[in-house]
Coordinates of C-alpha atoms and ligand atoms in Angstrom, one line a residue:
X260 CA 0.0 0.0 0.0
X261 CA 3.1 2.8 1.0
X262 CA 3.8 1.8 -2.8
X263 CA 0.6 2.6 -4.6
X264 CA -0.6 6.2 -6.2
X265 CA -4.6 7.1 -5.8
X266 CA -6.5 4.9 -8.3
X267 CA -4.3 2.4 -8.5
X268 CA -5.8 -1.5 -8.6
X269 CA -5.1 -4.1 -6.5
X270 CA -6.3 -7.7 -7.5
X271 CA -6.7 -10.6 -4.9
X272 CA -7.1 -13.4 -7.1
X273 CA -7.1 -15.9 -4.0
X274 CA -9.0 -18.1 -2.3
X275 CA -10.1 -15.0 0.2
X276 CA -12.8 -15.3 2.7
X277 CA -15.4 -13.3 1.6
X278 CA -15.0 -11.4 4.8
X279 CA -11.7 -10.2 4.3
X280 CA -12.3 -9.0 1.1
X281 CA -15.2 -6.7 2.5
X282 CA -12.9 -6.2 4.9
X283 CA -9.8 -5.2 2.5
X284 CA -11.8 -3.1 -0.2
X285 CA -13.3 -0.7 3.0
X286 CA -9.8 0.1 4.0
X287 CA -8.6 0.6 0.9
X288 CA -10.9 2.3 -0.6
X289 CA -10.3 5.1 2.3
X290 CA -6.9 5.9 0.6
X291 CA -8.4 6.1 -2.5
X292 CA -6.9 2.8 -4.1
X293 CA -9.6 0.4 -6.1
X294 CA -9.5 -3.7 -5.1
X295 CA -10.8 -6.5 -6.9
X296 CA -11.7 -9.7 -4.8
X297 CA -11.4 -11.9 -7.8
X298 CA -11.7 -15.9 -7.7
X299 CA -10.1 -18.1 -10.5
X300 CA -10.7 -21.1 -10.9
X301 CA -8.9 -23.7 -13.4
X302 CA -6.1 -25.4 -11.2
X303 CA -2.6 -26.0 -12.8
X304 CA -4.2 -26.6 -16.4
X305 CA -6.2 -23.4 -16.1
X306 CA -3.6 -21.0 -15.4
X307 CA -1.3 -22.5 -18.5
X308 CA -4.5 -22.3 -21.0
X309 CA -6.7 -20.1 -19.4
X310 CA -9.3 -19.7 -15.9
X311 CA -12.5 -19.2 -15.2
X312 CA -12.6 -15.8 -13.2
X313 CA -15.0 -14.0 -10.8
X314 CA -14.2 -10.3 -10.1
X315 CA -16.0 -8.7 -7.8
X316 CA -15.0 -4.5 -6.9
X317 CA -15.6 -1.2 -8.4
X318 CA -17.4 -1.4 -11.7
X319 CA -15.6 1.8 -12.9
X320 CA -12.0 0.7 -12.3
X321 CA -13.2 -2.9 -14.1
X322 CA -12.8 -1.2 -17.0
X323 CA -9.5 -0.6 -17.1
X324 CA -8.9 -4.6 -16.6
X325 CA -11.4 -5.8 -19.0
X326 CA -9.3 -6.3 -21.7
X327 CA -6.5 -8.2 -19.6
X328 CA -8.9 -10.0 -17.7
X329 CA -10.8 -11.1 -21.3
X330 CA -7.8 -11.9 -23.0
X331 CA -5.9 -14.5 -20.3
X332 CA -9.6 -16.0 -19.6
X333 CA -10.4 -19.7 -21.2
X334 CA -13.2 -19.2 -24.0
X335 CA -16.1 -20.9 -24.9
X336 CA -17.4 -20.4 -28.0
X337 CA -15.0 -17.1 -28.4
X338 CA -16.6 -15.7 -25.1
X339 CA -14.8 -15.3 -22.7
X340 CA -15.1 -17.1 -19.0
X341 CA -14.7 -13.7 -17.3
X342 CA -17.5 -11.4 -16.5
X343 CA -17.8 -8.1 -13.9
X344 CA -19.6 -10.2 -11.2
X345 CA -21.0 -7.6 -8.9
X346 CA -19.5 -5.0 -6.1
X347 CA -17.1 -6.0 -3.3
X348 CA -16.8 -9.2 -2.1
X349 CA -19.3 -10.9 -4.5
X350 CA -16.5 -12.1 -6.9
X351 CA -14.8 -14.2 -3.7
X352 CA -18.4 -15.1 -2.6
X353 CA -19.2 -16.6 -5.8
X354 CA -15.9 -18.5 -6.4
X355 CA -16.7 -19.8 -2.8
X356 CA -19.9 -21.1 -3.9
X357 CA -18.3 -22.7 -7.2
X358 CA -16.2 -24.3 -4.5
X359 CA -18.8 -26.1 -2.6
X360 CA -20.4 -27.4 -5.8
X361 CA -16.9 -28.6 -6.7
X362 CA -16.8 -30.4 -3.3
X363 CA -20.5 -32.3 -3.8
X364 CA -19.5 -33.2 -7.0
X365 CA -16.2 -34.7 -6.3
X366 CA -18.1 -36.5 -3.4
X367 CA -20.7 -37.7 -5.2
X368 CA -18.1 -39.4 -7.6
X369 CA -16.4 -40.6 -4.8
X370 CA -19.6 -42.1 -3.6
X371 CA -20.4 -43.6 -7.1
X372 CA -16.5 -45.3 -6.8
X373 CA -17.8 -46.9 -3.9
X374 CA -20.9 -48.5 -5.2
X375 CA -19.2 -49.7 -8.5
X376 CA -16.1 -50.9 -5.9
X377 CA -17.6 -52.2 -2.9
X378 CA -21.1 -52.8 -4.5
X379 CA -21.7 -54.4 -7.9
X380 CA -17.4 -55.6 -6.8
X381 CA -16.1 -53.7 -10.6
X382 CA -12.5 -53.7 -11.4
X383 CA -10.3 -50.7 -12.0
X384 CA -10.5 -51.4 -15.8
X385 CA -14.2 -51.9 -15.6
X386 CA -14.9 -48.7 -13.6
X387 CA -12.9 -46.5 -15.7
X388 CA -15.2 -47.9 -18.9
X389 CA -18.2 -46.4 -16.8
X390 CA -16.4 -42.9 -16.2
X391 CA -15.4 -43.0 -20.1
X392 CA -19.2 -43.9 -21.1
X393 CA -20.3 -41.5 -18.5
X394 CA -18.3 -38.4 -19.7
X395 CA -19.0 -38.9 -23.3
X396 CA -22.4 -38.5 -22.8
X397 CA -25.2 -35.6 -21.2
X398 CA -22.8 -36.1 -18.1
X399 CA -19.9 -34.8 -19.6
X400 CA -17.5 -32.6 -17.2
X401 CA -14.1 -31.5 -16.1
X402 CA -14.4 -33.4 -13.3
X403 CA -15.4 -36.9 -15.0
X404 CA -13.2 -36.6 -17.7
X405 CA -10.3 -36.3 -14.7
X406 CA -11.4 -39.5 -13.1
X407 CA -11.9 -41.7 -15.9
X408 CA -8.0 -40.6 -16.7
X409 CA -7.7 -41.6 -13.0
X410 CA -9.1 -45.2 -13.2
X411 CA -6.2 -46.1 -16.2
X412 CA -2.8 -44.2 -14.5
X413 CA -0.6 -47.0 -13.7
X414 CA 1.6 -47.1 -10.5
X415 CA 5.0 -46.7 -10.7
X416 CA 5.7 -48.9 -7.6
X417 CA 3.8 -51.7 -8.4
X418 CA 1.3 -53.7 -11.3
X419 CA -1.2 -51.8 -10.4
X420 CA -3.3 -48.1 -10.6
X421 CA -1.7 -44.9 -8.4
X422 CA -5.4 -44.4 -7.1
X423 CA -4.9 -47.7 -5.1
X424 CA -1.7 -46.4 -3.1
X425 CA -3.3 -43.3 -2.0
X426 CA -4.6 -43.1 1.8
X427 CA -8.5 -42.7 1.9
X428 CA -8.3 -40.0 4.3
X429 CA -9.4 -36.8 2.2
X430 CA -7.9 -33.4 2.9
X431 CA -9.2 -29.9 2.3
X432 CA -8.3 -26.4 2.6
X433 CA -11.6 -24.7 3.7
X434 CA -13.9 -23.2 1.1
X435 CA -16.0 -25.9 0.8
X436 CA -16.2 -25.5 4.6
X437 CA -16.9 -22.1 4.6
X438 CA -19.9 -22.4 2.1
X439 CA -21.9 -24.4 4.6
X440 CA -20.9 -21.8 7.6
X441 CA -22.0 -19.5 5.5
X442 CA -25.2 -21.3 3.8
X443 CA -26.0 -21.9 7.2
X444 CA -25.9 -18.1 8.3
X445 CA -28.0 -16.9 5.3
X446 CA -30.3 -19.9 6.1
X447 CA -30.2 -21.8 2.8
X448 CA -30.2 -25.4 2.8
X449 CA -27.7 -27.0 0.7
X450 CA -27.1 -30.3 1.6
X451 CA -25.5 -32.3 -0.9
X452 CA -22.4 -29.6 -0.4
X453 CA -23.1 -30.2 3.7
X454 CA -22.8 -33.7 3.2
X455 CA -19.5 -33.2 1.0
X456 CA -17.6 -31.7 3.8
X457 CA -18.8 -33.9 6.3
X458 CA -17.5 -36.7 4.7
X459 CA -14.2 -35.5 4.1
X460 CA -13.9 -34.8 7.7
X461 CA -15.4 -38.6 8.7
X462 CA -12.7 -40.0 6.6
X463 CA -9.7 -38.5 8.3
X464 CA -10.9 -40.8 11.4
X465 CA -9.4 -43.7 10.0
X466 CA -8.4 -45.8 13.0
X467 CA -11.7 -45.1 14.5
X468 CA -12.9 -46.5 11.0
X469 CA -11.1 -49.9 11.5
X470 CA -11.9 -50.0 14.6
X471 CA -16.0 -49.9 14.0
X472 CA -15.1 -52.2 10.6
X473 CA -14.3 -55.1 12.5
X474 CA -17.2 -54.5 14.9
X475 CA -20.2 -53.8 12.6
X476 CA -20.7 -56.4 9.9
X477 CA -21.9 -55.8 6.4
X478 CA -26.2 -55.9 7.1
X479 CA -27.1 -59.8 6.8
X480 CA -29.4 -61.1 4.2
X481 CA -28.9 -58.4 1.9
X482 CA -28.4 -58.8 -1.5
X483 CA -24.9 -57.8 -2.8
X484 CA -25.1 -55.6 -6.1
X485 CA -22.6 -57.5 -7.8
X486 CA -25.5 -59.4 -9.8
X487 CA -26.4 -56.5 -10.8
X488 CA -27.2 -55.8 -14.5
X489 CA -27.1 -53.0 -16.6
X490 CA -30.3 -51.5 -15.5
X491 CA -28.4 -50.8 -12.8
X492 CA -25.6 -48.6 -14.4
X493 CA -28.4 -47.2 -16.4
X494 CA -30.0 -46.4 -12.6
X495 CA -26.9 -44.6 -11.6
X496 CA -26.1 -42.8 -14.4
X497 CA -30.2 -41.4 -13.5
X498 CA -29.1 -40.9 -10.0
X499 CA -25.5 -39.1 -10.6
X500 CA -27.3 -36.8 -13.3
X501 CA -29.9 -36.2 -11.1
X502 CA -27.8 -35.1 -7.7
X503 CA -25.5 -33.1 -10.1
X504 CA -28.6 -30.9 -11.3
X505 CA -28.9 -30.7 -7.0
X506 CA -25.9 -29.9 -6.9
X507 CA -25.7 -26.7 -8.9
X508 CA -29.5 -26.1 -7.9
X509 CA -28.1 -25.7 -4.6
X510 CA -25.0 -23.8 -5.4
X511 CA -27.3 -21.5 -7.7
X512 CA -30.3 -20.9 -4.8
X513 CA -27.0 -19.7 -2.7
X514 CA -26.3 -17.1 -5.0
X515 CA -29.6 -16.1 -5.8
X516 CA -30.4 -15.5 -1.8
X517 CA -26.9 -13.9 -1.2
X518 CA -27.3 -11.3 -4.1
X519 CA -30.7 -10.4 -2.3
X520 CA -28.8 -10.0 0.9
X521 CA -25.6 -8.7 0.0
X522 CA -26.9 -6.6 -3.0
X523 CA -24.5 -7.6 -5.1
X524 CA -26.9 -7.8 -8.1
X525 CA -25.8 -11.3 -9.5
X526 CA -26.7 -12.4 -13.0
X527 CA -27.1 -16.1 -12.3
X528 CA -26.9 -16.5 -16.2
X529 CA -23.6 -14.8 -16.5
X530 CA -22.1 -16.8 -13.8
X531 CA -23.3 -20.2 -15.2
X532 CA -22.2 -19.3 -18.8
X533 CA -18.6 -18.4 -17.3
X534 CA -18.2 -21.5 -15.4
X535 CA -18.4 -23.2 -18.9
X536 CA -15.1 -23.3 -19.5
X537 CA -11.7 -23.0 -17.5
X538 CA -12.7 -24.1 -14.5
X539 CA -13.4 -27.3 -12.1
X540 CA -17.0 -27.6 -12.2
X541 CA -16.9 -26.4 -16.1
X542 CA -19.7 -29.5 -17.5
X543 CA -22.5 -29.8 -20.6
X544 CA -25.2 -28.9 -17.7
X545 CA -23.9 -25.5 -17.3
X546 CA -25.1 -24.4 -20.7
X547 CA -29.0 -25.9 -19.6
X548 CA -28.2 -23.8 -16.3
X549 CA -27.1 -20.8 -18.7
X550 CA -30.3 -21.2 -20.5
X551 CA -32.5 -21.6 -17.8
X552 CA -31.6 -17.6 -16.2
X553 CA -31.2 -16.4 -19.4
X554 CA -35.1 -17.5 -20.0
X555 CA -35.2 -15.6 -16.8
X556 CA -32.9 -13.9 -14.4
X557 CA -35.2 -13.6 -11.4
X558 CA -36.0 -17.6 -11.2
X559 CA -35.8 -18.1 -7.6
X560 CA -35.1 -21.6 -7.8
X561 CA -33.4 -24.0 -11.1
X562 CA -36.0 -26.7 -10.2
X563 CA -38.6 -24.0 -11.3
X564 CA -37.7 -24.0 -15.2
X565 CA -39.7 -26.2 -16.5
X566 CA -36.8 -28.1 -18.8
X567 CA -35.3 -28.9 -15.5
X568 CA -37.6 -30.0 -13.8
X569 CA -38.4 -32.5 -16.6
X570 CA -35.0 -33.6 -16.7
X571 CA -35.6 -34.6 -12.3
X572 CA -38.4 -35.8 -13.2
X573 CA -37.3 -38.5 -16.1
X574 CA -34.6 -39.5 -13.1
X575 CA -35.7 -39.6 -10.3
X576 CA -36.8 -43.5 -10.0
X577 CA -32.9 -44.1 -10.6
X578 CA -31.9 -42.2 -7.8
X579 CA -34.6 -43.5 -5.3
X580 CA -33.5 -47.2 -6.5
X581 CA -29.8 -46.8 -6.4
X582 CA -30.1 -44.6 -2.4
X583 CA -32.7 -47.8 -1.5
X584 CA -30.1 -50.6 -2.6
X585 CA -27.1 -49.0 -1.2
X586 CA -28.7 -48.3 2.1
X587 CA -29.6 -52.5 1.9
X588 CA -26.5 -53.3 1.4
X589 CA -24.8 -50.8 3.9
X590 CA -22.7 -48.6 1.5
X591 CA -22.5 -45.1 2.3
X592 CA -24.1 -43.0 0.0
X593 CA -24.8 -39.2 2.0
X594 CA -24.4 -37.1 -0.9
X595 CA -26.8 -39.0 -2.9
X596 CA -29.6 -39.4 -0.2
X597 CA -28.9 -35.7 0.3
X598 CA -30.0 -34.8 -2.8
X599 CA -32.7 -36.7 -2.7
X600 CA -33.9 -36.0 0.9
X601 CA -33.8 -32.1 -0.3
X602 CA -35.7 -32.9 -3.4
X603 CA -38.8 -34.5 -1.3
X604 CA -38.6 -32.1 0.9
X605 CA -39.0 -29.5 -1.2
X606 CA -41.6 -30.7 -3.2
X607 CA -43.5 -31.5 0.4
X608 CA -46.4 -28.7 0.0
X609 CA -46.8 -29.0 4.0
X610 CA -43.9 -30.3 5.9
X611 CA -44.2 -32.1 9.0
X612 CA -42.5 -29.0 10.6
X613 CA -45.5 -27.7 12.2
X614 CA -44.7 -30.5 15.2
X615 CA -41.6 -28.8 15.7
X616 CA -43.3 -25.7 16.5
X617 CA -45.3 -27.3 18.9
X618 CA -42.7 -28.8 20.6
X619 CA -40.8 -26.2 20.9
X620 CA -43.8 -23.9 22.5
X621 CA -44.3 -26.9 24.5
X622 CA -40.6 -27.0 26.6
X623 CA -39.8 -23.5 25.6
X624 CA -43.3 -21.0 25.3
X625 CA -41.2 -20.1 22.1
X626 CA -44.9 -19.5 20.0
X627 CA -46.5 -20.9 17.1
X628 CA -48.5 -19.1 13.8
X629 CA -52.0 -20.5 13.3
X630 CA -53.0 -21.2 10.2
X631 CA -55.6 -18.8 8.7
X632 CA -55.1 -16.7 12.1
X633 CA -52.9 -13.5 12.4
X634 CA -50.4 -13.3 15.5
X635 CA -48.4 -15.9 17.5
X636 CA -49.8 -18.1 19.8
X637 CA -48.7 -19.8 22.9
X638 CA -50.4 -23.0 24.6
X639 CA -50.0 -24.5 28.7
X640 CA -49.4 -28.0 27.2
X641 CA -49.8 -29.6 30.4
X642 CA -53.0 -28.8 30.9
Ligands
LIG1090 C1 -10.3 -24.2 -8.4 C2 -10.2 -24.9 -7.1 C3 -9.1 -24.4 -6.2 C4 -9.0 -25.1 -4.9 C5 -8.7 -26.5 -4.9 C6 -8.4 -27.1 -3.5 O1 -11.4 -23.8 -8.6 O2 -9.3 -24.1 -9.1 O3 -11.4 -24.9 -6.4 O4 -9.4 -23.0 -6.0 O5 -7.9 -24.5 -4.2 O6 -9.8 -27.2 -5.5 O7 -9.5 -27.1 -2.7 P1 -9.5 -28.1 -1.4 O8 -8.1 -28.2 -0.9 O9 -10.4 -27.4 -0.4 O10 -10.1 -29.4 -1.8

């Protein structure tokens, strides 16, 4: 800063907690110097050949960084994965966001490992095939295309694949973390992302893990999948599609309530047509996500466009067969009942939630609202 001449830009283009970034462009913006809290996403790959980037700061200075920004950014189509996302911290905020979806996704292909692994009992060879198939089709992502690669690099210690040498204990370094703080402070539910980082905490407790192993057996009686046919593949292809539209439902629901909070004025459409390319989540849904804000950019929710909510609808018996068999057969699947616990839910036109009301006016005299009747209400439930 003792550096720096009035009007001159800064650019964080860090994982920074949105927080900070507030924090940073306040103070800096005293002493007359602009900041951009931008997130870039691409990994190793994307900063040879070109990131997705989120800047977020003062529109005017943008500007002056357009052309840079445009030019290093990856392109699809000739546009480029770079747009002014809002004011302040949104450009942090957002790339957060991006981050949790990138931490569902991962787990739910993590999950789908396990059931091809433990449950229908494929081989490396085999379950590579059904990444390759997978990523050729509507399913088609950064992300698949990366472990299907995975399933076929050898080991240079041994016969077999690297992916079989590496400790199952999954490390992180805290966005995905901080998008459920957060979710949880703005009060949106986003589950699948919740059950993401939950999981990659449970697996760091590996020796409590073999410890319970060789206490709890497999469920008796159940029938293993590894008769399973191809109905079933075609079942979980239906169930991964279907928790990835979740996924980004969630991710996008986020955004559209932390715009309203924050005022940062998001254009949902702009973000999904720059995560396109360039970055980790970049996958074919993003351009039915694109489509669906650009047909309008006040949808609350993605499960309201009607394309959508054809596509859950033509998958959902895969996902509820695929959750119901892995939960026989005792194979963890939290991301993927996730999504499909928050899909029920939310199509429940009357919860069961008013119990919790009651109970809670019950032990606590904390009120209830009445249906058809203005006003709280409280009730001696002991009498
Ligand atoms: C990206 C990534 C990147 C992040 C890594 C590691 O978009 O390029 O999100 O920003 O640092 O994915 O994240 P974890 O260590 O938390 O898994």
């Amino acid at each position: 800063v003792p550096l720096l001449d009035k009007g001159d830009l800064i650019i964080d283009g860090g994982n920074s907690h949105y927080t900070d970034t507030d924090r940073r462009d306040a103070a800096l913006a005293e002493r007359g110097l602009h900041f951009f809290g931008m997130g870039i996403s691409g990994g190793e790959e994307g900063a040879r050949r070109g990131p997705s980037m989120m800047p977020g700061g003062d529109k005017k200075a943008y500007l002056h960084v357009k052309p840079l920004f445009d030019a290093i950014s990856a392109k699809v189509n000739g546009d480029p994965c770079v747009t002014y996302i809002g004011p302040g911290a949104s450009g942090h905020f957002v790339k957060m966001v991006h981050n949790g979806i990138e931490y569902a996704l991962m787990e739910l292909i993590s999950e789908t490992y396990g059931l091809l692994k433990n449950g229908l009992q494929l081989d490396n060879a085999a379950i590579y095939d059904v990444f390759k198939q997978w990523n050729a089709g509507r399913l088609h992502s950064f992300l698949l295309e990366i472990t299907r690669d995975i399933f076929a690099f050898k080991s240079a210690d041994s016969d077999g694949l690297l992916v079989d040498e590496i400790k199952d204990e999954a490390r992180s370094k805290g966005t995905g973390k901080w998008t459920s703080q957060i979710a949880m402070d703005l009060q949106v539910p986003i589950p699948a992302i919740d059950a993401a980082v939950s999981m990659r905490d449970l697996s760091k407790y590996k020796a409590l893990r073999v410890q319970l192993a060789a206490l709890s057996p497999d469920p008796a009686g159940t029938k293993k999948l590894s008769d399973a046919s191809v109905d079933y593949l075609t079942q979980l292809e239906q169930a991964f599609y279907f928790s990835m539209v979740t996924t980004y439902a969630q991710g996008m629901h986020m955004l559209y309530h932390a715009s309203l909070n924050f005022k940062y004025g998001l254009e949902l459409d702009q973000i999904a047509k720059i995560w396109r390319g360039g970055c980790i989540i970049r996958s074919a849904f993003l351009d039915d996500i694109y489509q669906a804000y650009h047909k309008n950019n006040a949808l609350e929710h993605l499960f309201l466009d009607p394309t959508v909510q054809a596509s859950l609808q033509e998958n959902v018996s895969g996902i509820r067969s695929i959750v119901s068999a892995a939960i026989q057969d005792g194979i963890a699947v939290p991301a993927y009942a996730a999504s499909i616990g928050y899909y029920d839910a939310l199509r429940t036109g009357r919860m069961p939630s008013n119990l919790i009301q009651a109970q809670r006016d019950y032990f606590g005299a904390h009120t209830y609202e009445r249906i058809g009747q203005e006003g709280v209400f409280h009730t001696d439930w002991t009498v």
